[in-house]
Amino acid sequence: MTAAEFLQKAEKQYEERFTLSHDISCCGHAFPMLAQYQTTENRYLMGIPGTVARKGTYGEKCFFDVCGLLDMQLAEQYIQLFCRMHDSVALDHDPMREFTFISFVICAERTEKSALKKLRRLHDYRTYEYGWSSLRVCIFDLSNETYYYNGMGKAVKECLTRDHIPEGRKKFLGII
């Protein structure tokens, strides 16, 4: 599989539920693709829907990037970029905002174990005046066609591999 094929596959997985944009620049970095959504729904209190004044907005912005060798130096650069983008993208002064997931998918030709270890341990949860946000990272290694992710990134991996079969059912059937 090539990086272009991976991006095409990801686009097919995301296009049904997300709005897709191509060749996006954010915080001085160019991304080949951005998938995002935003939804407004009723808030619930102990399972009971709230009034109109209790609506909440939530969403996700998923940035896709491609690189050659993902080594420790590039991992450090990505971490700095993620932290800068986390505040600039998630910061919103909307009092109805509940949360925003900021997701990054990196498609790498090859990855070093030290860089994977560093990125898999990355946790960045932030609260703002209105709502909260969390950072999700998913790495796809083209050399062995394997996904790696941080604690919150498992959901991104499931979006990329869902093929309309729930993750629990895949495990039960022995597909993964």
PDB file of C-alpha atoms in Angstrom:
ATOM      1  CA  MET A   1       0.000   0.000   0.000  1.00  0.00           C
ATOM      2  CA  THR A   2       1.199   3.510  -0.770  1.00  0.00           C
ATOM      3  CA  ALA A   3       0.466   6.742   1.093  1.00  0.00           C
ATOM      4  CA  ALA A   4      -1.882   7.876  -1.698  1.00  0.00           C
ATOM      5  CA  GLU A   5      -3.830   4.601  -1.451  1.00  0.00           C
ATOM      6  CA  PHE A   6      -4.043   5.001   2.322  1.00  0.00           C
ATOM      7  CA  LEU A   7      -5.458   8.527   1.960  1.00  0.00           C
ATOM      8  CA  GLN A   8      -8.001   7.310  -0.611  1.00  0.00           C
ATOM      9  CA  LYS A   9      -9.098   4.526   1.732  1.00  0.00           C
ATOM     10  CA  ALA A  10      -9.347   6.981   4.642  1.00  0.00           C
ATOM     11  CA  GLU A  11     -11.383   9.358   2.493  1.00  0.00           C
ATOM     12  CA  LYS A  12     -13.882   6.603   1.721  1.00  0.00           C
ATOM     13  CA  GLN A  13     -14.169   5.709   5.413  1.00  0.00           C
ATOM     14  CA  TYR A  14     -14.722   9.326   6.505  1.00  0.00           C
ATOM     15  CA  GLU A  15     -16.763  10.801   3.635  1.00  0.00           C
ATOM     16  CA  GLU A  16     -20.091   9.412   4.866  1.00  0.00           C
ATOM     17  CA  ARG A  17     -20.128  11.159   8.254  1.00  0.00           C
ATOM     18  CA  PHE A  18     -17.541  13.957   7.907  1.00  0.00           C
ATOM     19  CA  THR A  19     -16.952  17.000   5.729  1.00  0.00           C
ATOM     20  CA  LEU A  20     -13.688  16.556   3.834  1.00  0.00           C
ATOM     21  CA  SER A  21     -11.234  19.260   2.764  1.00  0.00           C
ATOM     22  CA  HIS A  22      -7.954  18.829   0.909  1.00  0.00           C
ATOM     23  CA  ASP A  23      -4.627  20.682   1.070  1.00  0.00           C
ATOM     24  CA  ILE A  24      -5.283  22.518   4.338  1.00  0.00           C
ATOM     25  CA  SER A  25      -2.711  24.702   6.086  1.00  0.00           C
ATOM     26  CA  CYS A  26      -2.849  25.182   9.863  1.00  0.00           C
ATOM     27  CA  CYS A  27      -0.210  26.689  12.179  1.00  0.00           C
ATOM     28  CA  GLY A  28       2.283  26.824   9.315  1.00  0.00           C
ATOM     29  CA  HIS A  29       1.962  23.132   8.389  1.00  0.00           C
ATOM     30  CA  ALA A  30       0.296  21.771   5.236  1.00  0.00           C
ATOM     31  CA  PHE A  31      -1.987  18.744   5.579  1.00  0.00           C
ATOM     32  CA  PRO A  32      -3.185  16.717   2.573  1.00  0.00           C
ATOM     33  CA  MET A  33      -6.634  16.139   4.103  1.00  0.00           C
ATOM     34  CA  LEU A  34      -8.926  17.323   6.905  1.00  0.00           C
ATOM     35  CA  ALA A  35     -12.091  15.496   7.987  1.00  0.00           C
ATOM     36  CA  GLN A  36     -14.396  17.332  10.387  1.00  0.00           C
ATOM     37  CA  TYR A  37     -17.900  17.402  11.794  1.00  0.00           C
ATOM     38  CA  GLN A  38     -19.886  19.484  14.245  1.00  0.00           C
ATOM     39  CA  THR A  39     -23.199  18.503  15.832  1.00  0.00           C
ATOM     40  CA  THR A  40     -25.646  20.191  18.187  1.00  0.00           C
ATOM     41  CA  GLU A  41     -27.808  17.974  20.388  1.00  0.00           C
ATOM     42  CA  ASN A  42     -29.736  18.112  23.629  1.00  0.00           C
ATOM     43  CA  ARG A  43     -27.771  17.719  26.811  1.00  0.00           C
ATOM     44  CA  TYR A  44     -28.890  14.986  29.167  1.00  0.00           C
ATOM     45  CA  LEU A  45     -29.116  15.069  32.926  1.00  0.00           C
ATOM     46  CA  MET A  46     -29.374  11.566  34.401  1.00  0.00           C
ATOM     47  CA  GLY A  47     -30.799  10.288  31.098  1.00  0.00           C
ATOM     48  CA  ILE A  48     -33.446  13.009  30.789  1.00  0.00           C
ATOM     49  CA  PRO A  49     -33.128  15.380  27.816  1.00  0.00           C
ATOM     50  CA  GLY A  50     -32.721  19.035  28.741  1.00  0.00           C
ATOM     51  CA  THR A  51     -34.676  22.043  27.536  1.00  0.00           C
ATOM     52  CA  VAL A  52     -33.827  24.103  24.454  1.00  0.00           C
ATOM     53  CA  ALA A  53     -31.451  26.158  26.587  1.00  0.00           C
ATOM     54  CA  ARG A  54     -29.564  22.958  27.366  1.00  0.00           C
ATOM     55  CA  LYS A  55     -28.330  22.164  23.870  1.00  0.00           C
ATOM     56  CA  GLY A  56     -24.657  21.336  23.437  1.00  0.00           C
ATOM     57  CA  THR A  57     -22.274  21.441  20.485  1.00  0.00           C
ATOM     58  CA  TYR A  58     -19.536  18.914  19.909  1.00  0.00           C
ATOM     59  CA  GLY A  59     -17.327  17.840  17.054  1.00  0.00           C
ATOM     60  CA  GLU A  60     -14.035  16.547  15.735  1.00  0.00           C
ATOM     61  CA  LYS A  61     -11.302  17.789  13.435  1.00  0.00           C
ATOM     62  CA  CYS A  62      -9.084  15.037  12.043  1.00  0.00           C
ATOM     63  CA  PHE A  63      -5.892  16.121  10.260  1.00  0.00           C
ATOM     64  CA  PHE A  64      -4.102  13.659   7.947  1.00  0.00           C
ATOM     65  CA  ASP A  65      -0.382  13.887   7.186  1.00  0.00           C
ATOM     66  CA  VAL A  66       2.163  11.789   5.296  1.00  0.00           C
ATOM     67  CA  CYS A  67       5.874  11.415   6.065  1.00  0.00           C
ATOM     68  CA  GLY A  68       8.819   9.222   5.137  1.00  0.00           C
ATOM     69  CA  LEU A  69      10.725   8.038   8.202  1.00  0.00           C
ATOM     70  CA  LEU A  70       9.028   8.852  11.505  1.00  0.00           C
ATOM     71  CA  ASP A  71      12.050   9.164  13.791  1.00  0.00           C
ATOM     72  CA  MET A  72      12.459  10.737  17.223  1.00  0.00           C
ATOM     73  CA  GLN A  73      13.324  14.177  15.820  1.00  0.00           C
ATOM     74  CA  LEU A  74      10.205  14.265  13.631  1.00  0.00           C
ATOM     75  CA  ALA A  75       8.093  12.945  16.530  1.00  0.00           C
ATOM     76  CA  GLU A  76       9.244  15.875  18.694  1.00  0.00           C
ATOM     77  CA  GLN A  77       8.338  18.299  15.886  1.00  0.00           C
ATOM     78  CA  TYR A  78       4.900  16.699  15.582  1.00  0.00           C
ATOM     79  CA  ILE A  79       4.318  16.943  19.341  1.00  0.00           C
ATOM     80  CA  GLN A  80       5.133  20.666  19.295  1.00  0.00           C
ATOM     81  CA  LEU A  81       2.826  21.133  16.296  1.00  0.00           C
ATOM     82  CA  PHE A  82       0.033  19.140  17.984  1.00  0.00           C
ATOM     83  CA  CYS A  83       0.215  21.269  21.123  1.00  0.00           C
ATOM     84  CA  ARG A  84       0.145  24.541  19.128  1.00  0.00           C
ATOM     85  CA  MET A  85      -2.758  23.333  17.015  1.00  0.00           C
ATOM     86  CA  HIS A  86      -4.671  21.915  19.967  1.00  0.00           C
ATOM     87  CA  ASP A  87      -5.185  25.363  21.454  1.00  0.00           C
ATOM     88  CA  SER A  88      -5.663  27.241  18.185  1.00  0.00           C
ATOM     89  CA  VAL A  89      -8.165  24.765  16.691  1.00  0.00           C
ATOM     90  CA  ALA A  90     -10.119  23.787  19.817  1.00  0.00           C
ATOM     91  CA  LEU A  91     -10.376  27.189  21.457  1.00  0.00           C
ATOM     92  CA  ASP A  92     -13.929  28.380  20.975  1.00  0.00           C
ATOM     93  CA  HIS A  93     -15.881  30.968  22.928  1.00  0.00           C
ATOM     94  CA  ASP A  94     -19.247  29.362  22.237  1.00  0.00           C
ATOM     95  CA  PRO A  95     -21.047  28.745  25.568  1.00  0.00           C
ATOM     96  CA  MET A  96     -22.895  25.798  24.005  1.00  0.00           C
ATOM     97  CA  ARG A  97     -19.678  23.932  23.189  1.00  0.00           C
ATOM     98  CA  GLU A  98     -19.312  20.641  25.025  1.00  0.00           C
ATOM     99  CA  PHE A  99     -16.130  19.174  23.545  1.00  0.00           C
ATOM    100  CA  THR A 100     -13.932  18.984  20.464  1.00  0.00           C
ATOM    101  CA  PHE A 101     -11.688  16.082  19.534  1.00  0.00           C
ATOM    102  CA  ILE A 102      -8.498  17.086  17.722  1.00  0.00           C
ATOM    103  CA  SER A 103      -7.247  14.033  15.830  1.00  0.00           C
ATOM    104  CA  PHE A 104      -4.076  13.450  13.843  1.00  0.00           C
ATOM    105  CA  VAL A 105      -3.468  10.556  11.484  1.00  0.00           C
ATOM    106  CA  ILE A 106       0.138  10.157  10.344  1.00  0.00           C
ATOM    107  CA  CYS A 107       0.881   7.808   7.473  1.00  0.00           C
ATOM    108  CA  ALA A 108       4.604   6.953   7.670  1.00  0.00           C
ATOM    109  CA  GLU A 109       6.727   4.915   5.273  1.00  0.00           C
ATOM    110  CA  ARG A 110       8.605   3.541   8.276  1.00  0.00           C
ATOM    111  CA  THR A 111       8.658   4.299  11.996  1.00  0.00           C
ATOM    112  CA  GLU A 112      11.279   4.001  14.701  1.00  0.00           C
ATOM    113  CA  LYS A 113      10.256   2.270  17.921  1.00  0.00           C
ATOM    114  CA  SER A 114      11.390   5.196  20.094  1.00  0.00           C
ATOM    115  CA  ALA A 115       9.186   7.632  18.146  1.00  0.00           C
ATOM    116  CA  LEU A 116       6.210   5.280  18.380  1.00  0.00           C
ATOM    117  CA  LYS A 117       6.706   4.918  22.113  1.00  0.00           C
ATOM    118  CA  LYS A 118       6.832   8.701  22.550  1.00  0.00           C
ATOM    119  CA  LEU A 119       3.707   9.353  20.448  1.00  0.00           C
ATOM    120  CA  ARG A 120       1.717   6.485  21.973  1.00  0.00           C
ATOM    121  CA  ARG A 121       2.298   7.921  25.454  1.00  0.00           C
ATOM    122  CA  LEU A 122       1.153  11.395  24.402  1.00  0.00           C
ATOM    123  CA  HIS A 123      -1.915  12.512  26.350  1.00  0.00           C
ATOM    124  CA  ASP A 124      -3.230  16.037  26.042  1.00  0.00           C
ATOM    125  CA  TYR A 125      -6.583  16.841  27.635  1.00  0.00           C
ATOM    126  CA  ARG A 126      -7.515  20.509  28.021  1.00  0.00           C
ATOM    127  CA  THR A 127     -10.404  22.359  29.585  1.00  0.00           C
ATOM    128  CA  TYR A 128     -11.457  25.797  28.446  1.00  0.00           C
ATOM    129  CA  GLU A 129     -13.930  28.387  29.636  1.00  0.00           C
ATOM    130  CA  TYR A 130     -16.524  26.554  27.553  1.00  0.00           C
ATOM    131  CA  GLY A 131     -16.042  22.827  27.071  1.00  0.00           C
ATOM    132  CA  TRP A 132     -13.014  20.611  26.788  1.00  0.00           C
ATOM    133  CA  SER A 133     -10.859  18.988  24.112  1.00  0.00           C
ATOM    134  CA  SER A 134      -8.685  15.960  23.809  1.00  0.00           C
ATOM    135  CA  LEU A 135      -5.854  15.042  21.457  1.00  0.00           C
ATOM    136  CA  ARG A 136      -6.064  11.777  19.515  1.00  0.00           C
ATOM    137  CA  VAL A 137      -3.097  10.410  17.553  1.00  0.00           C
ATOM    138  CA  CYS A 138      -3.107   7.462  15.150  1.00  0.00           C
ATOM    139  CA  ILE A 139      -0.061   6.333  13.158  1.00  0.00           C
ATOM    140  CA  PHE A 140      -0.185   3.988  10.175  1.00  0.00           C
ATOM    141  CA  ASP A 141       3.146   2.319   9.367  1.00  0.00           C
ATOM    142  CA  LEU A 142       3.246   1.432   5.658  1.00  0.00           C
ATOM    143  CA  SER A 143       6.206  -0.939   6.060  1.00  0.00           C
ATOM    144  CA  ASN A 144       4.196  -3.450   8.108  1.00  0.00           C
ATOM    145  CA  GLU A 145       0.672  -2.010   7.543  1.00  0.00           C
ATOM    146  CA  THR A 146       0.058  -1.619  11.279  1.00  0.00           C
ATOM    147  CA  TYR A 147      -1.829   1.027  13.242  1.00  0.00           C
ATOM    148  CA  TYR A 148      -0.427   2.557  16.431  1.00  0.00           C
ATOM    149  CA  TYR A 149      -2.324   5.040  18.579  1.00  0.00           C
ATOM    150  CA  ASN A 150      -2.351   6.880  21.883  1.00  0.00           C
ATOM    151  CA  GLY A 151      -5.018   6.280  24.549  1.00  0.00           C
ATOM    152  CA  MET A 152      -7.681   8.384  22.839  1.00  0.00           C
ATOM    153  CA  GLY A 153      -6.605   7.416  19.304  1.00  0.00           C
ATOM    154  CA  LYS A 154      -8.216   3.984  19.328  1.00  0.00           C
ATOM    155  CA  ALA A 155     -11.478   5.547  18.134  1.00  0.00           C
ATOM    156  CA  VAL A 156      -9.635   7.045  15.133  1.00  0.00           C
ATOM    157  CA  LYS A 157      -8.181   3.642  14.273  1.00  0.00           C
ATOM    158  CA  GLU A 158     -11.666   2.140  14.465  1.00  0.00           C
ATOM    159  CA  CYS A 159     -12.967   4.827  12.095  1.00  0.00           C
ATOM    160  CA  LEU A 160     -10.196   4.020   9.633  1.00  0.00           C
ATOM    161  CA  THR A 161     -10.810   0.265   9.772  1.00  0.00           C
ATOM    162  CA  ARG A 162     -14.554   0.035  10.414  1.00  0.00           C
ATOM    163  CA  ASP A 163     -15.731  -1.196   6.986  1.00  0.00           C
ATOM    164  CA  HIS A 164     -19.238  -1.121   8.477  1.00  0.00           C
ATOM    165  CA  ILE A 165     -18.467  -3.950  10.951  1.00  0.00           C
ATOM    166  CA  PRO A 166     -18.389  -2.979  14.661  1.00  0.00           C
ATOM    167  CA  GLU A 167     -15.013  -3.458  16.356  1.00  0.00           C
ATOM    168  CA  GLY A 168     -16.384  -5.897  18.963  1.00  0.00           C
ATOM    169  CA  ARG A 169     -17.930  -8.036  16.240  1.00  0.00           C
ATOM    170  CA  LYS A 170     -14.623  -8.066  14.320  1.00  0.00           C
ATOM    171  CA  LYS A 171     -12.855  -9.459  17.390  1.00  0.00           C
ATOM    172  CA  PHE A 172     -15.590 -12.051  17.904  1.00  0.00           C
ATOM    173  CA  LEU A 173     -15.326 -13.178  14.287  1.00  0.00           C
ATOM    174  CA  GLY A 174     -11.516 -13.219  14.413  1.00  0.00           C
ATOM    175  CA  ILE A 175     -11.151 -10.593  11.684  1.00  0.00           C
ATOM    176  CA  ILE A 176      -8.663  -8.579  13.721  1.00  0.00           C
TER     177      ILE A 176
END
